[in-house]
PDB file of C-alpha atoms in Angstrom:
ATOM      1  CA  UNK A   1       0.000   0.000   0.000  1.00 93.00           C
ATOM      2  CA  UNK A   2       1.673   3.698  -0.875  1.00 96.00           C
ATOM      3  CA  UNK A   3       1.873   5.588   2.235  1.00 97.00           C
ATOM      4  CA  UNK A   4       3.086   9.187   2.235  1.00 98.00           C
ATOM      5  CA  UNK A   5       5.678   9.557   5.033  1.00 97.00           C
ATOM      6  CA  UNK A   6       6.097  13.302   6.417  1.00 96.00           C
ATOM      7  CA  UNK A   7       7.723  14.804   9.813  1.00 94.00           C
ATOM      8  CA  UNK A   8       5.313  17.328  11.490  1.00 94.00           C
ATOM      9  CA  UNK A   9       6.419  20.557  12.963  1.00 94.00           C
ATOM     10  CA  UNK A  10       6.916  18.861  16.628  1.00 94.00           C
ATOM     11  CA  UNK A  11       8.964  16.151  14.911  1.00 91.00           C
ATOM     12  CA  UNK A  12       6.850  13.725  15.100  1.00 93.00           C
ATOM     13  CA  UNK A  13       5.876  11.329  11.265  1.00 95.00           C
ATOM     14  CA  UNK A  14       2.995  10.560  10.462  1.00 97.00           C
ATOM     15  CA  UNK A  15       1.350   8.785   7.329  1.00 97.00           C
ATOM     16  CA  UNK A  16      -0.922   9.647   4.568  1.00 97.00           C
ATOM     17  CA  UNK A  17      -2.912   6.536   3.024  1.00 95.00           C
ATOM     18  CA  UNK A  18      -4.374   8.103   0.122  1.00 90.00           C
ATOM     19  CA  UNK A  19      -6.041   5.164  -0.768  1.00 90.00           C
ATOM     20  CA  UNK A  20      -8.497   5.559   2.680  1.00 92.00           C
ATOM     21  CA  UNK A  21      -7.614   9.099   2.580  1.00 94.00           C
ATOM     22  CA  UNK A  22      -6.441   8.695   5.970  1.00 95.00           C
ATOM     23  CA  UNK A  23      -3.366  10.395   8.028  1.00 96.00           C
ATOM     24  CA  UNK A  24      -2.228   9.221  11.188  1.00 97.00           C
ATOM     25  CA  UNK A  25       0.712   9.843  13.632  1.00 97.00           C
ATOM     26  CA  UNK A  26       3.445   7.434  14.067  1.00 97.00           C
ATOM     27  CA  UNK A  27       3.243   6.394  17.525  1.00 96.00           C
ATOM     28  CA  UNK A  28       5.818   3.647  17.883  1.00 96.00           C
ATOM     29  CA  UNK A  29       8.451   2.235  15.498  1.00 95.00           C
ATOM     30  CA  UNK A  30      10.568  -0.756  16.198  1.00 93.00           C
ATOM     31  CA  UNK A  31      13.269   0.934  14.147  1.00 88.00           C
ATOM     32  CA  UNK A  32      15.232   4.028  14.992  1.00 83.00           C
ATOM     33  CA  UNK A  33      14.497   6.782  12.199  1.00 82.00           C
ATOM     34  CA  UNK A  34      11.440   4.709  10.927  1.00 91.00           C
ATOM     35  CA  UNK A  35      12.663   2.904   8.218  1.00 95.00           C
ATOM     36  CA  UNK A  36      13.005  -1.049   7.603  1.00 95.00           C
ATOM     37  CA  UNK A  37      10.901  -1.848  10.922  1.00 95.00           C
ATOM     38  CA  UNK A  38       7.362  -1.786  12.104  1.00 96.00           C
ATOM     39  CA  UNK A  39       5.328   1.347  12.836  1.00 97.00           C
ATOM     40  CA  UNK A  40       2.020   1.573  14.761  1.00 96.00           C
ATOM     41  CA  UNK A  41      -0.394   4.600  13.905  1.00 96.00           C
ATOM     42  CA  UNK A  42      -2.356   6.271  16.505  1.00 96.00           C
ATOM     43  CA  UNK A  43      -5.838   4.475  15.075  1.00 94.00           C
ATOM     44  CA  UNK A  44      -4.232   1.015  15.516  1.00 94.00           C
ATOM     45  CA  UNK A  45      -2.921   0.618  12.117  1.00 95.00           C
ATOM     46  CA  UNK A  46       0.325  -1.514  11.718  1.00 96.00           C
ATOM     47  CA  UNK A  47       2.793  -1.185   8.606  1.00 97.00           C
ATOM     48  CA  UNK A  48       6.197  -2.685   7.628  1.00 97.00           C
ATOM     49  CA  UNK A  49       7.945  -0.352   6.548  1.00 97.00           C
ATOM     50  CA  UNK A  50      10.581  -0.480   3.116  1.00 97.00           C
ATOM     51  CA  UNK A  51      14.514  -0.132   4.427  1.00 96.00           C
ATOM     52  CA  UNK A  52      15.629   2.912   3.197  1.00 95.00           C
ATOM     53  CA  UNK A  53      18.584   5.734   4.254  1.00 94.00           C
ATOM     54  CA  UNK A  54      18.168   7.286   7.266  1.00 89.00           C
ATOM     55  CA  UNK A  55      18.642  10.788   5.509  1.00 91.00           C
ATOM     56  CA  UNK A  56      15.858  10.150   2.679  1.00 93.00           C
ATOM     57  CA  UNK A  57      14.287  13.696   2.539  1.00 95.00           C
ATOM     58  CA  UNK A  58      10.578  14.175   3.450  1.00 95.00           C
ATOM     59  CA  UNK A  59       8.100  13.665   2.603  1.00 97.00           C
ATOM     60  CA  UNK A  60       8.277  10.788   0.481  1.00 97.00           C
ATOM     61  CA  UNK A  61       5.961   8.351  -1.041  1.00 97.00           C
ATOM     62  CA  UNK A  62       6.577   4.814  -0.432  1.00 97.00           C
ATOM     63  CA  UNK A  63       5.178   1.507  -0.821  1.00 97.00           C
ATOM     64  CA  UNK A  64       4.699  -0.189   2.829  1.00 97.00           C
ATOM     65  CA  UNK A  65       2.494  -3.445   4.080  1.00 96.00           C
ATOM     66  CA  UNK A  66      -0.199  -3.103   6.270  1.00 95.00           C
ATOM     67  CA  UNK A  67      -0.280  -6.041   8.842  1.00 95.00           C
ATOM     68  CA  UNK A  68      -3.045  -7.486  10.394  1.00 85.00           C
ATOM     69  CA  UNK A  69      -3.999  -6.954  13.774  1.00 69.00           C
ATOM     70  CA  UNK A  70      -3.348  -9.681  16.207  1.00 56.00           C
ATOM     71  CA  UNK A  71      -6.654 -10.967  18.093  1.00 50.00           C
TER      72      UNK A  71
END
């Protein structure tokens, strides 16, 4: 699924599913500096994330996979 990755003014990412037209806040990432781990949204959502340089420039536009929620 594409996901727009962007840094807010507080620092804090967040991501833009244009697809649900939905953007949420990062709220934890198994990775330092987001890439190549797991991120949780603030509505629950979990995504892998692609590996990618720590200094990529925001915001970009990748291709991540949502995971399913564990019952």
């Amino acid at each position: 699924m594409k996901v727009t990755v962007r840094r807010e003014r507080d620092g804090a990412y967040s991501l833009y599913v244009a697809k649900k037209d939905l953007e949420s806040r990062v709220i934890e990432a198994e990775a330092p500096g987001l890439w190549g781990g797991k991120v949780t949204l603030d509505n629950g959502w979990t995504f892998q994330m692609p590996a990618m340089p720590a200094d990529t420039l925001l915001p970009v536009t990748v291709e991540a996979r949502r995971l399913e929620a564990s019952v």
